[in-house]
mmCIF file of C-alpha atoms in Angstrom:
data_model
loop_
_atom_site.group_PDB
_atom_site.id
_atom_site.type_symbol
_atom_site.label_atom_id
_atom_site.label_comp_id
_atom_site.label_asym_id
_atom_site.label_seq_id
_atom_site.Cartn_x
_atom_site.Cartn_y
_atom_site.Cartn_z
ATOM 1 C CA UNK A 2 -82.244 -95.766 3.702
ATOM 2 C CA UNK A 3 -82.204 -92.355 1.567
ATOM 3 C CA UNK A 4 -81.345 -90.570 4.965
ATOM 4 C CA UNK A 5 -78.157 -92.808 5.635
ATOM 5 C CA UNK A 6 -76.901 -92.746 1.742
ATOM 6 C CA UNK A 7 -77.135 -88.996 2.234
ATOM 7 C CA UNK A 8 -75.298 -88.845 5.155
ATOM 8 C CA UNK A 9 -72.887 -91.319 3.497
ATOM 9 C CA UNK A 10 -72.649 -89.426 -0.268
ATOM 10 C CA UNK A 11 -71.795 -86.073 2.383
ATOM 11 C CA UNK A 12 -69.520 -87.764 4.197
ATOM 12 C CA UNK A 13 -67.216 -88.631 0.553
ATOM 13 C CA UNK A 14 -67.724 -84.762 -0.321
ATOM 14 C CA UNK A 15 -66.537 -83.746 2.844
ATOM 15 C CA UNK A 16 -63.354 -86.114 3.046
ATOM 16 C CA UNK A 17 -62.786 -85.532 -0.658
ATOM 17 C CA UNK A 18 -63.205 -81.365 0.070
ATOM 18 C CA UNK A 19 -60.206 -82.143 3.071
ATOM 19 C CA UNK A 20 -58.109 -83.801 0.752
ATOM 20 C CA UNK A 21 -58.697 -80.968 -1.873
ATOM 21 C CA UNK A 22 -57.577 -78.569 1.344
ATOM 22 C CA UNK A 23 -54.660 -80.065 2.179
ATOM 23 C CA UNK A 24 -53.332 -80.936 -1.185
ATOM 24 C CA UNK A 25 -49.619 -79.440 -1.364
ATOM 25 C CA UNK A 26 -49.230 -79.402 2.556
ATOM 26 C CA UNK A 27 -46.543 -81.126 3.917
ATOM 27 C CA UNK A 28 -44.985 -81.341 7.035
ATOM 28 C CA UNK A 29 -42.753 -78.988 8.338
ATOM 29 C CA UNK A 30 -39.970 -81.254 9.170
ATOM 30 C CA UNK A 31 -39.968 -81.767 5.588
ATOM 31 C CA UNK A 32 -39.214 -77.875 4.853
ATOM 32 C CA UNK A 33 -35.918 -77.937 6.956
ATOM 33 C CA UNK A 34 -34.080 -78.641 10.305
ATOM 34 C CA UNK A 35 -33.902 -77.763 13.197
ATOM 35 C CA UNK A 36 -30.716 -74.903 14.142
ATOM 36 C CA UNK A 37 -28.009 -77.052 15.385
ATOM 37 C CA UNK A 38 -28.690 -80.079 13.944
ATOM 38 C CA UNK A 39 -25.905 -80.922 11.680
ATOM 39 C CA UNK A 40 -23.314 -83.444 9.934
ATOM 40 C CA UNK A 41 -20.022 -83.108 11.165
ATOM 41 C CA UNK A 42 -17.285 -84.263 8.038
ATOM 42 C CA UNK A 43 -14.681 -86.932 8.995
ATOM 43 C CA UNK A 44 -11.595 -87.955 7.088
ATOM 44 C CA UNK A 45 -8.537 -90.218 7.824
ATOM 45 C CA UNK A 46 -6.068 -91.816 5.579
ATOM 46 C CA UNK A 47 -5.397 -95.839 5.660
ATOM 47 C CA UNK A 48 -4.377 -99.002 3.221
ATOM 48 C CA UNK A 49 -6.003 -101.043 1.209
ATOM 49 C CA UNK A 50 -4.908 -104.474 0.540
ATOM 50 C CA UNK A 51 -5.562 -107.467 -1.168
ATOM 51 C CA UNK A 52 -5.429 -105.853 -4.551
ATOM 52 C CA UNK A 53 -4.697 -108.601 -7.657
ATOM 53 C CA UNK A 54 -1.963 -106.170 -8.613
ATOM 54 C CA UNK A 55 -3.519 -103.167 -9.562
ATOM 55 C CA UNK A 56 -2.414 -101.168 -6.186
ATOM 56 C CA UNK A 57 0.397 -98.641 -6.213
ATOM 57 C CA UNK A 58 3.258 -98.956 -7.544
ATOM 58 C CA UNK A 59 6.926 -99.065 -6.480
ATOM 59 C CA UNK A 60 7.386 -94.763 -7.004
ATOM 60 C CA UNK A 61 4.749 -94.305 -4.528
ATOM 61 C CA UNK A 62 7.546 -93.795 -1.650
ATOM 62 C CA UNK A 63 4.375 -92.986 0.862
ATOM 63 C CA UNK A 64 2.692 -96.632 0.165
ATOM 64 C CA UNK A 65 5.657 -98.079 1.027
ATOM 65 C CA UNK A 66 6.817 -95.890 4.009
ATOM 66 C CA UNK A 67 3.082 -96.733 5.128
ATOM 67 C CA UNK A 68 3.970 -100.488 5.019
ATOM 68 C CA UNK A 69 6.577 -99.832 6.761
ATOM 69 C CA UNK A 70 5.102 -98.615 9.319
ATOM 70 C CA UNK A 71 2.148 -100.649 9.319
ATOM 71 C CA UNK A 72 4.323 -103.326 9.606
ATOM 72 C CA UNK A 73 6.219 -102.651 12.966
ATOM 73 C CA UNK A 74 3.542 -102.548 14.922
ATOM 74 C CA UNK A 75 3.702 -105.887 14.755
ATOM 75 C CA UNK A 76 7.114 -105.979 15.437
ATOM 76 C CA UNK A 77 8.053 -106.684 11.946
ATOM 77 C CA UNK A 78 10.819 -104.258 10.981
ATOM 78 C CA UNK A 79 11.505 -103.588 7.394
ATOM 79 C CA UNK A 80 13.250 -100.779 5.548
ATOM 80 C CA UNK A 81 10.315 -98.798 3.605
ATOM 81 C CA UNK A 82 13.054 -99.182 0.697
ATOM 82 C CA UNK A 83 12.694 -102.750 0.638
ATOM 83 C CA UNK A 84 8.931 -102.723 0.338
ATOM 84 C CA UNK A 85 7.425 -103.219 -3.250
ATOM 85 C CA UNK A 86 3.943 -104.585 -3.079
ATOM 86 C CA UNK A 87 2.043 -103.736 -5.959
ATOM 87 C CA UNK A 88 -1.226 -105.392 -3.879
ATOM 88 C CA UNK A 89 -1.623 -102.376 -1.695
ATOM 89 C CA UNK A 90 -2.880 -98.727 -2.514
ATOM 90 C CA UNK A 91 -2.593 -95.797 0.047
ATOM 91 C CA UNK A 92 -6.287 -94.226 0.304
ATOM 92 C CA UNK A 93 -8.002 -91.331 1.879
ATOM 93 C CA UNK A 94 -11.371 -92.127 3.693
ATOM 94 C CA UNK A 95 -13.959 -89.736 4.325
ATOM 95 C CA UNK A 96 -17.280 -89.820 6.061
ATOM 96 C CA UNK A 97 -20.332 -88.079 7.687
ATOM 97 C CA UNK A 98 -20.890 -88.387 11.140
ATOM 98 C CA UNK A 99 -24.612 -87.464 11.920
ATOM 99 C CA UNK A 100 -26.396 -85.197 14.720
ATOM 100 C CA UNK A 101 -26.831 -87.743 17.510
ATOM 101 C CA UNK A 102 -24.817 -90.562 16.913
ATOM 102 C CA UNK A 103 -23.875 -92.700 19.560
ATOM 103 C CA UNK A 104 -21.292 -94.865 20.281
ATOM 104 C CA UNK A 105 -21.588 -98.095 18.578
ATOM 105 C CA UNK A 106 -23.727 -96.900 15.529
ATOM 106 C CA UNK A 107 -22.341 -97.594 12.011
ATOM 107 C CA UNK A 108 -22.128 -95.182 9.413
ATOM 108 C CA UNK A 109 -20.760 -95.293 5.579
ATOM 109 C CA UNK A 110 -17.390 -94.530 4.810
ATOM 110 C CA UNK A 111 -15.850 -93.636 1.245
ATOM 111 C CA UNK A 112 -12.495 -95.024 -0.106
ATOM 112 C CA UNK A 113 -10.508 -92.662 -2.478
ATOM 113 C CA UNK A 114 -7.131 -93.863 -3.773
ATOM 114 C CA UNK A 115 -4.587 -91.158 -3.545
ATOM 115 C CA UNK A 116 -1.899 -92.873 -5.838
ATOM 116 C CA UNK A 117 -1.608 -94.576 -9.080
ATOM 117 C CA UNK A 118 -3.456 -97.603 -8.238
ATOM 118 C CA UNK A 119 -5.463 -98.891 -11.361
ATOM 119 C CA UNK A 120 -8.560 -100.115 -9.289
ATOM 120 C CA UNK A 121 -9.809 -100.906 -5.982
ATOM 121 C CA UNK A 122 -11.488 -104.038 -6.646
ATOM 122 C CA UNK A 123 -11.727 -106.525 -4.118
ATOM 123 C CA UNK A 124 -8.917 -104.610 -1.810
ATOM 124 C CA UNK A 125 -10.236 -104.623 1.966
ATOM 125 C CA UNK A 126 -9.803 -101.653 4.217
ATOM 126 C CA UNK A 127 -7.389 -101.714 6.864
ATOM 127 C CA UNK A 128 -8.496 -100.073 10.168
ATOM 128 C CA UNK A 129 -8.325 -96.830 9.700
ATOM 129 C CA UNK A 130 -9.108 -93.697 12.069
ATOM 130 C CA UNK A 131 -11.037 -91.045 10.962
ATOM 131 C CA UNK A 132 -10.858 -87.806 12.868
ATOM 132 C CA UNK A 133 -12.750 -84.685 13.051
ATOM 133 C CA UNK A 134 -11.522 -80.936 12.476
ATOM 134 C CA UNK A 135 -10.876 -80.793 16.190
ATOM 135 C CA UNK A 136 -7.691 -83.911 15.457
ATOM 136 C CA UNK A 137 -10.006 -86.203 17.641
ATOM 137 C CA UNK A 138 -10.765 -90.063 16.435
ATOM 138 C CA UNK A 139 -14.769 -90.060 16.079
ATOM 139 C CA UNK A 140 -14.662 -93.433 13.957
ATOM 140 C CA UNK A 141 -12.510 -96.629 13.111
ATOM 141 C CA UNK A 142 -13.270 -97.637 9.153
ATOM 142 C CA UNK A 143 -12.733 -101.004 8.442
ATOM 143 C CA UNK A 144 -13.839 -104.007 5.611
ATOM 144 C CA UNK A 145 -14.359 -105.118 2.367
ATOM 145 C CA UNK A 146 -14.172 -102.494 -0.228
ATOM 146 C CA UNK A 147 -17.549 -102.211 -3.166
ATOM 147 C CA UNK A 148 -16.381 -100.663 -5.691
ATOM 148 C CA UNK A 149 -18.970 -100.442 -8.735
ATOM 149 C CA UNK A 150 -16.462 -100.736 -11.589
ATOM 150 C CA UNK A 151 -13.703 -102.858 -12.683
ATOM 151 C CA UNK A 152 -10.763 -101.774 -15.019
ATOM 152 C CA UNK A 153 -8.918 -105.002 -16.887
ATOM 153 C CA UNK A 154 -5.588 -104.460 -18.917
ATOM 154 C CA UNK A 155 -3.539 -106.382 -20.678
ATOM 155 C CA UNK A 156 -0.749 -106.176 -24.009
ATOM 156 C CA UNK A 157 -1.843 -102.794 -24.418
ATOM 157 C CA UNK A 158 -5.710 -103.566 -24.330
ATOM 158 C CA UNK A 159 -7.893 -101.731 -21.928
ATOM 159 C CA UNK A 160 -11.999 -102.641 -20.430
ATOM 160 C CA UNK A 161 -12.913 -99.883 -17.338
ATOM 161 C CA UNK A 162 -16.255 -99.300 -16.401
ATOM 162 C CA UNK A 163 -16.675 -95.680 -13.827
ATOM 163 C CA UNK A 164 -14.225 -95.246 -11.768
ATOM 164 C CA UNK A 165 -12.347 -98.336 -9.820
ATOM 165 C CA UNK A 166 -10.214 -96.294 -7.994
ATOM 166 C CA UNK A 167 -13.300 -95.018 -5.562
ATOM 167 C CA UNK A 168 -15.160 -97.476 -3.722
ATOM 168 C CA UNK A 169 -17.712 -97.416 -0.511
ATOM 169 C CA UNK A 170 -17.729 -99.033 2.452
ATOM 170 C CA UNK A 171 -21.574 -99.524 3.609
ATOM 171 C CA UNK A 172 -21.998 -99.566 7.415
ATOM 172 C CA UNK A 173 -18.111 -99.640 7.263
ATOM 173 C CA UNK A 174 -16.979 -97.345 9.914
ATOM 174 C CA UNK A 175 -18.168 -97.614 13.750
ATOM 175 C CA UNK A 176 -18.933 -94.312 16.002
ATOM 176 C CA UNK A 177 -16.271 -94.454 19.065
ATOM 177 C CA UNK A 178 -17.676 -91.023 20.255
ATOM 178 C CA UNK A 179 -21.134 -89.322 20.484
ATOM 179 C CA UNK A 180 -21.701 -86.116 19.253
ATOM 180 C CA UNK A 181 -21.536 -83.807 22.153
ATOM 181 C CA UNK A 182 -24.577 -82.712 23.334
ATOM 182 C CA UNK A 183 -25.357 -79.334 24.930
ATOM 183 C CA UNK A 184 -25.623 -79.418 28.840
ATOM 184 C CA UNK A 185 -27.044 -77.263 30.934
ATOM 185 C CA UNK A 186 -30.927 -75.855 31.779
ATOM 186 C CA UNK A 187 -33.424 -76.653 29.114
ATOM 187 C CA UNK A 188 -33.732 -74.515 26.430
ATOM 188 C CA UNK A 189 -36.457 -71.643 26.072
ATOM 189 C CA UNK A 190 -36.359 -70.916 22.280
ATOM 190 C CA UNK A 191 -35.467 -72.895 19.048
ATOM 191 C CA UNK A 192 -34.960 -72.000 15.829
ATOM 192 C CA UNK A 193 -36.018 -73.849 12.573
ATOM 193 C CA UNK A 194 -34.256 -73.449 9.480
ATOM 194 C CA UNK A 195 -35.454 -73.644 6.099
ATOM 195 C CA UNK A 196 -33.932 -75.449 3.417
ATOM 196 C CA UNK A 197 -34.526 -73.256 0.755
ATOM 197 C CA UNK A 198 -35.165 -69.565 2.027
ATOM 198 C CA UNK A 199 -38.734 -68.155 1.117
ATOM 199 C CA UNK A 200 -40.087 -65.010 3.254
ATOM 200 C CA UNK A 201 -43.964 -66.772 2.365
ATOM 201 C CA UNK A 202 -43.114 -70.024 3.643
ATOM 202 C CA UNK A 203 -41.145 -68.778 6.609
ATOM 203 C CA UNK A 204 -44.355 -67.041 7.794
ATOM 204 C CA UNK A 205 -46.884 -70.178 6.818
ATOM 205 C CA UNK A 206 -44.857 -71.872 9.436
ATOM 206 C CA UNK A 207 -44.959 -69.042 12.089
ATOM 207 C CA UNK A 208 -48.302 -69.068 11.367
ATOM 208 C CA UNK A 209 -49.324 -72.852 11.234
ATOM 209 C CA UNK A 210 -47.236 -72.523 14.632
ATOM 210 C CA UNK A 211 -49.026 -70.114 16.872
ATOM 211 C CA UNK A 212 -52.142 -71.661 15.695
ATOM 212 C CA UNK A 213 -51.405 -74.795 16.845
ATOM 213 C CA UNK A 214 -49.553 -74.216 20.268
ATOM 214 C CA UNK A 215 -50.673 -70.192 21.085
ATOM 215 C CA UNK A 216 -50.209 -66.166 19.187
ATOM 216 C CA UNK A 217 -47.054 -64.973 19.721
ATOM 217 C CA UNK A 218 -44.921 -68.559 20.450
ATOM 218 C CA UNK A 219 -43.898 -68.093 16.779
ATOM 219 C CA UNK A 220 -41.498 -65.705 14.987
ATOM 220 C CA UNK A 221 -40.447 -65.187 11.683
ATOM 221 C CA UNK A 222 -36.210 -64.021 11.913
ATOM 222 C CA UNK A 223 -35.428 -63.780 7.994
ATOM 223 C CA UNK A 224 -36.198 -65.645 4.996
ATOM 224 C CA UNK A 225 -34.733 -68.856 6.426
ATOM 225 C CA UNK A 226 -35.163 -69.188 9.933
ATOM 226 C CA UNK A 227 -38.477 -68.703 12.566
ATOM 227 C CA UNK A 228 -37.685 -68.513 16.214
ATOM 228 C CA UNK A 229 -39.959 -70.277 18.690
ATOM 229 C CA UNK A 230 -40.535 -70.101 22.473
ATOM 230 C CA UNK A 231 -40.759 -72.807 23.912
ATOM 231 C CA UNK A 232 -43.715 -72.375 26.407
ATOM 232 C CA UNK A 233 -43.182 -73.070 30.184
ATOM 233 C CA UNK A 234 -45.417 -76.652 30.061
ATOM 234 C CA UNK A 235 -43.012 -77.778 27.594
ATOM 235 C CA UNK A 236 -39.782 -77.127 28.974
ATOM 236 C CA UNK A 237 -39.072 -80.002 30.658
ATOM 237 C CA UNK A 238 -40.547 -82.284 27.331
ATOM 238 C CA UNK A 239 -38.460 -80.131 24.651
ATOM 239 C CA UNK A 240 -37.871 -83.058 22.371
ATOM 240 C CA UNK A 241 -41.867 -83.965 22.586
ATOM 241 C CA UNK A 242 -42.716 -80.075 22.067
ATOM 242 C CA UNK A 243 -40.391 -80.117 18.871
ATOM 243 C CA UNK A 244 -41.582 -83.358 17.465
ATOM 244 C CA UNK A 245 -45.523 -81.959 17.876
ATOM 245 C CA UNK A 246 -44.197 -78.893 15.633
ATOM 246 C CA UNK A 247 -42.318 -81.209 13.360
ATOM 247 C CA UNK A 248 -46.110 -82.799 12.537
ATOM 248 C CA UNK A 249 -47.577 -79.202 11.505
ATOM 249 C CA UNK A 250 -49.180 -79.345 7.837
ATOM 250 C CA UNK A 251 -47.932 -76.416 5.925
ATOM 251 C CA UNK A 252 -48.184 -75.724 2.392
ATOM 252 C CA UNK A 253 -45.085 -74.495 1.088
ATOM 253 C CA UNK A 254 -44.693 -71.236 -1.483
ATOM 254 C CA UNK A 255 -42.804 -72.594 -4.633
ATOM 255 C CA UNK A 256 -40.767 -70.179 -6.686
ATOM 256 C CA UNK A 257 -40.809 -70.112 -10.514
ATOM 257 C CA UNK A 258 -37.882 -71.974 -11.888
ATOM 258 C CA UNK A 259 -37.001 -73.346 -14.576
ATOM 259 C CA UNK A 260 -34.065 -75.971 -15.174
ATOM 260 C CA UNK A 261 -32.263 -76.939 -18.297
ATOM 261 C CA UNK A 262 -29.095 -78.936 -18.765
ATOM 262 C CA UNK A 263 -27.530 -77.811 -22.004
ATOM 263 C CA UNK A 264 -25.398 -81.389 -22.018
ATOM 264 C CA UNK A 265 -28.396 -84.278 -21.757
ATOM 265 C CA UNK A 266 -30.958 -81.844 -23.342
ATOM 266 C CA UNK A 267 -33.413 -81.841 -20.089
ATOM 267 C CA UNK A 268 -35.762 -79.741 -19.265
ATOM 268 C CA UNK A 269 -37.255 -79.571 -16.175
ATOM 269 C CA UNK A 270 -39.746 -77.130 -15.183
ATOM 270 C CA UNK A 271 -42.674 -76.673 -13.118
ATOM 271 C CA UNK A 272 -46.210 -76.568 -14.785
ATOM 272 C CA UNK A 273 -47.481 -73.080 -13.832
ATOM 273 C CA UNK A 274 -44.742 -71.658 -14.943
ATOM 274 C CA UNK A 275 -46.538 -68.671 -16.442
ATOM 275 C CA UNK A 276 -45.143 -67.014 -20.074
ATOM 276 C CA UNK A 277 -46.464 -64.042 -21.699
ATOM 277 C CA UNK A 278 -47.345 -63.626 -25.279
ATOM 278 C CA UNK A 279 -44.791 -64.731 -27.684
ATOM 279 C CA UNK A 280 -44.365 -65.797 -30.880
ATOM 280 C CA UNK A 281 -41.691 -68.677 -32.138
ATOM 281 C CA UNK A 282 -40.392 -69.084 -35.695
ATOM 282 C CA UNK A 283 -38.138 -71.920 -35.479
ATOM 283 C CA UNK A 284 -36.277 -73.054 -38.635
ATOM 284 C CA UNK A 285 -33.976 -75.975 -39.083
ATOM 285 C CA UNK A 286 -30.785 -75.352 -42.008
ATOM 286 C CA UNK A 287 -28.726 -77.777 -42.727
ATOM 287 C CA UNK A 288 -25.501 -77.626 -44.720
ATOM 288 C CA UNK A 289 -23.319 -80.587 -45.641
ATOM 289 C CA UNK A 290 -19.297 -80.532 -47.206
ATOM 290 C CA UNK A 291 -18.392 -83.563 -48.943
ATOM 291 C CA UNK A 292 -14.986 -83.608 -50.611
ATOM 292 C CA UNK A 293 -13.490 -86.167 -52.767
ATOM 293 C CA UNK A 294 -9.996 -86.900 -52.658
ATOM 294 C CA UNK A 295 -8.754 -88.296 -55.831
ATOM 295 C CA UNK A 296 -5.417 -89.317 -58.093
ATOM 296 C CA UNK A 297 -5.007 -88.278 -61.477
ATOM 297 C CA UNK A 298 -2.490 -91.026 -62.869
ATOM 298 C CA UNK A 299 -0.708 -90.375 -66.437
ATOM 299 C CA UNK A 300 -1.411 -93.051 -68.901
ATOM 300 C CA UNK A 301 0.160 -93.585 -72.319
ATOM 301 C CA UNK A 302 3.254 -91.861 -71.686
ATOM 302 C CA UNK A 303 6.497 -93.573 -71.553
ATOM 303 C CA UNK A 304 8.695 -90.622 -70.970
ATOM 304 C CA UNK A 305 10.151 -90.194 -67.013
ATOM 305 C CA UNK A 306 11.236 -87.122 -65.293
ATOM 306 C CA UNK A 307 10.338 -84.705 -62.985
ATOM 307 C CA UNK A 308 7.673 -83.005 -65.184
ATOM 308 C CA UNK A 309 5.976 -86.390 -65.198
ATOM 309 C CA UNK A 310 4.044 -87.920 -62.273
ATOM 310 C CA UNK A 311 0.903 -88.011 -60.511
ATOM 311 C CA UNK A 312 -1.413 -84.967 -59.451
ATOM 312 C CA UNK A 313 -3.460 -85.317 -56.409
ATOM 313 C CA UNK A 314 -6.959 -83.361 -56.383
ATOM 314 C CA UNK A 315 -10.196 -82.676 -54.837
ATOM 315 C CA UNK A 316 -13.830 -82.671 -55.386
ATOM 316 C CA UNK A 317 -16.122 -80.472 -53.458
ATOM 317 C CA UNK A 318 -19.754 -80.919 -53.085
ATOM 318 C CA UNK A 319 -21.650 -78.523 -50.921
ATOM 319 C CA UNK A 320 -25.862 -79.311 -50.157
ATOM 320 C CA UNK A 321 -28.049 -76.964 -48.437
ATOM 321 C CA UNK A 322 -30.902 -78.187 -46.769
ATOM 322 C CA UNK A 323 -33.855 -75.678 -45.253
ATOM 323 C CA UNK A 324 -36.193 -77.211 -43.273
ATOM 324 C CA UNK A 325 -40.121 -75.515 -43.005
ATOM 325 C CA UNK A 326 -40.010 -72.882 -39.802
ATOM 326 C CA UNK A 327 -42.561 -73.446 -36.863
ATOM 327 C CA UNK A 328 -44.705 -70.732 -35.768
ATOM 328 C CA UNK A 329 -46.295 -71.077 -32.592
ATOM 329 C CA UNK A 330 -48.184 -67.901 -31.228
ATOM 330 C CA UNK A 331 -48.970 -68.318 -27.134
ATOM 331 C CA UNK A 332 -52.342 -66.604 -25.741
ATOM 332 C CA UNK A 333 -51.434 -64.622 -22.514
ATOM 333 C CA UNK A 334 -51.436 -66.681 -19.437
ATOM 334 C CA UNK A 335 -49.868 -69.458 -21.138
ATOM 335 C CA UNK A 336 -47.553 -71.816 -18.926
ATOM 336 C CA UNK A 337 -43.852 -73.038 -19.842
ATOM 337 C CA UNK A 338 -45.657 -76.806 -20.389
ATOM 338 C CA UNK A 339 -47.929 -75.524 -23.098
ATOM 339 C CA UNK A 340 -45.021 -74.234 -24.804
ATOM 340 C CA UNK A 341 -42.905 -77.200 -24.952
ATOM 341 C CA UNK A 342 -45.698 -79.765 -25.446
ATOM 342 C CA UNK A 343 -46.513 -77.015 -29.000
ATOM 343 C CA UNK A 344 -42.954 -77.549 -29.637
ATOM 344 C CA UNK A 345 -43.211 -81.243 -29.288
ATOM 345 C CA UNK A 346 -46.072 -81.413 -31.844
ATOM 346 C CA UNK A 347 -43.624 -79.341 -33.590
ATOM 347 C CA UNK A 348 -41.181 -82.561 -33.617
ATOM 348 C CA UNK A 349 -38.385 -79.879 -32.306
ATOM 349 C CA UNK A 350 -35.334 -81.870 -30.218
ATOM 350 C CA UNK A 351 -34.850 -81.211 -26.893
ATOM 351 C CA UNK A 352 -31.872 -78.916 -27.500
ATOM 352 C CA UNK A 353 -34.342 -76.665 -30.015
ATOM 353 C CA UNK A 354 -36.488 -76.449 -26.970
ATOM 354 C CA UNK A 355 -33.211 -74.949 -24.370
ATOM 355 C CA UNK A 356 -32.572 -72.518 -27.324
ATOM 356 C CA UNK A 357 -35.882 -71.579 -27.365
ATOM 357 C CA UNK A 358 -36.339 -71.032 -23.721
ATOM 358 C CA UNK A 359 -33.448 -69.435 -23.781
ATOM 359 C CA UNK A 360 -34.739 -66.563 -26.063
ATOM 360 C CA UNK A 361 -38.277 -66.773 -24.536
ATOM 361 C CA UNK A 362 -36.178 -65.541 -21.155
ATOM 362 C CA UNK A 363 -33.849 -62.528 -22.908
ATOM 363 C CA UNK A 364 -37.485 -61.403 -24.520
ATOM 364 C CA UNK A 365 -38.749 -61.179 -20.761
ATOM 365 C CA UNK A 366 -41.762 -63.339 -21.995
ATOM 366 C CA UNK A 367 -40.717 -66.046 -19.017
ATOM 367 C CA UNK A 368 -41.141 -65.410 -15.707
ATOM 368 C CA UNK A 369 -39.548 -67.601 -14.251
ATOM 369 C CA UNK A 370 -35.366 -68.473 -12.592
ATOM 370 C CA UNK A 371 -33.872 -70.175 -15.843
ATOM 371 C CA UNK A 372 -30.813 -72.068 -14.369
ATOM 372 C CA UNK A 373 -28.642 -73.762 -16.886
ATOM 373 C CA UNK A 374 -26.261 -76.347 -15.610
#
C-alpha cells in the first residue's frame, strides 16, 4: 500500500513538474503563418432595397442611373431621370476572401452606403459581384442586410444608435472561384512567418524544429521568418509534414510593453514589467470660478433719462482647493503592477496613473515600449 501511494504521490509531482515546464508554451501555429498563406480583399458596388424611406435621395443622380440600369435587364426601360425612389441606397461591399477557399464556401460581406441614405435597416442586398484587384468576379453578395443600429426622425426630432448606414451580411456572399493554388513539383522548403517579429522567438522555433524532425532542417532568415527543408520522406506528404510542425510547443519571448489609452483611461501592461527606483509625489489642486451675474435696479427715483437706468454687474468668487501629495518610493526590481496597485491604495484615477507613467518613462525609470493610443 505505502509502495503504490508513493508511486502515485510521484506520479502528481511529476505531471505537476510537466505542467510547470510547459507553462507559457504554445503552439507554433499560434505564433504566425505560414509564407503564402493570405487574405485576398474583395470589393464590388450594388443596391440595397427595401428601405422604409431612409435610402438616397432624389440628388443622388448615380442611385438612380443604377436603377436604371438595374431595371433593363429586365427589359424594363426607364429614363434614370424619371427614377425617384427614396427606398433604395447605392452601397459599396467589401469582403475577405480566405487562403483556400473553394467554390461554394460562404464568406461575410460588409455593406457601406456611399450616399445620403439615413440608415440601412431592413434594406436587402441585391446581387452584387465582388471582384478582386485582378477585375475578376471571386464572389456574388446577396441577402438581408443586419445592421446593429437604427436612426428614427421625425418634426425635427432625432433617436440613432452607431451607425445605420453600415451593416453586415453574415455568410452573405458565395465563393464562385478558388484561390489558385500553386502547381507544379512539390515543394522543398517553407517558410513560417511570425506575427510579431522577435529574433528569440524566431530561433525557439528553429530550434523546437530541428529537434523534433533533424539539426539543420531549420533556419532562422530574420526576425520574422525561419526557413525549413522539407526532408525527402516528406515531400510527397507536405501538408502532413507542415501540420506535425504546426503542433511544436514553443514558448514565446514577450517584449516589455506597456499600453495606455489617454481617452478611456486604460492601462494595460504586462506584470514583469520591471521599473527602477523612483519616487512619486503626486498632488491634486483644484481651483473653481464662480461668477454671479446680477442687476442693480434704481428704486425711489421718479426722474427718466438717459443718466437713469439699470447697471448690470458681476460677482466673482474664486476657491482653491490642495489636496495632500502621495509619496510612493519603489525598491529596485519593482514591476509596473506594484506601482499602479501603490497608486490605487493611493485612490489616484486612472488618468493620474497615464501621467504618472508617463513621467516614470521620460525619467528612464521604465523599461519598457510605452505606446499611447
Amino acid at each position: 500500500m505505502r509502495a503504490r501511494r508513493w508511486m502515485a504521490a510521484a506520479g502528481l509531482l511529476l505531471a505537476a513538474a510537466a505542467c510547470a515546464a510547459a507553462e507559457g508554451e504554445v503552439r507554433i501555429k499560434d505564433l504566425g503563418r505560414m509564407a503564402g498563406w493570405r487574405d485576398n480583399a474583395l470589393v464590388g458596388y450594388g443596391l440595397v432595397s427595401g428601405l422604409a424611406g431612409t435610402g438616397d435621395s432624389g440628388r443622388n443622380r448615380a442611385t438612380r442611373q443604377s436603377i436604371a440600369n438595374m431595371l433593363s435587364r429586365f427589359d424594363l426601360q426607364l429614363p434614370a431621370d424619371d427614377v425617384n425612389a427614396r427606398n433604395v441606397a447605392a452601397v459599396m461591399v467589401t469582403a475577405n476572401l480566405p487562403a483556400f477557399a473553394r467554390g461554394g464556401d460562404t464568406i461575410d460581406a460588409t455593406v457601406t452606403s456611399i450616399g445620403d441614405a439615413r440608415s440601412l435597416a431592413g434594406g436587402t442586398l441585391l446581387l452584387a459581384p465582388l471582384k478582386g484587384p485582378d477585375g475578376r468576379v471571386y464572389a456574388l453578395a446577396q441577402g438581408a442586410v443586419s445592421v446593429g443600429g437604427y436612426r428614427y426622425d421625425a418634426n425635427g426630432n432625432l433617436s440613432q444608435k452607431n451607425h445605420p448606414t453600415v451593416g453586415m451580411l453574415s455568410g452573405g456572399a458565395t465563393v464562385e472561384i478558388a484561390t489558385p493554388e500553386p502547381r507544379g513539383e512539390p515543394p522543398r522548403s517553407a517558410t513560417f512567418v511570425l506575427s510579431t517579429a522577435d529574433y528569440t522567438t524566431a530561433t525557439r522555433v528553429a530550434d523546437a524544429i530541428n529537434r523534433a524532425h533533424g539539426e539543420g532542417l531549420a533556419e532562422v532568415r530574420d526576425a520574422a521568418g525561419v526557413d525549413i527543408q522539407i526532408p525527402e520522406g516528406w515531400r510527397q506528404r507536405v501538408p502532413r509534414f507542415l501540420a506535425a510542425i504546426e503542433a511544436l510547443p514553443v514558448k514565446p519571448d514577450v517584449r516589455a510593453r506597456v499600453v495606455i489609452n489617454e481617452r478611456t483611461g486604460t492601462v494595460v501592461t504586462g506584470g514583469d514589467v520591471r521599473i527602477s527606483r523612483v519616487a512619486v509625489s503626486h498632488g491634486d489642486l483644484k481651483v473653481s470660478v464662480v461668477t454671479d451675474n446680477a442687476v442693480s435696479q434704481p428704486l425711489l427715483v421718479r426722474q427718466t433719462g438717459p443718466e437713469v437706468r439699470t447697471q448690470e454687474y458681476a460677482n466673482s468668487r474664486i476657491a482653491v482647493q490642495e489636496g495632500g501629495a502621495g509619496v510612493f518610493v519603489g525598491p529596485d526590481n519593482n514591476t509596473v503592477a506594484d506601482l499602479v496597485q501603490a497608486l490605487h491604495r493611493m485612490r489616484t484615477s486612472a488618468r493620474d496613473v497615464i501621467s504618472i507613467l508617463q513621467a516614470v518613462k521620460a525619467a528612464g525609470a521604465l523599461h519598457a515600449d510605452l505606446v499611447v493610443q
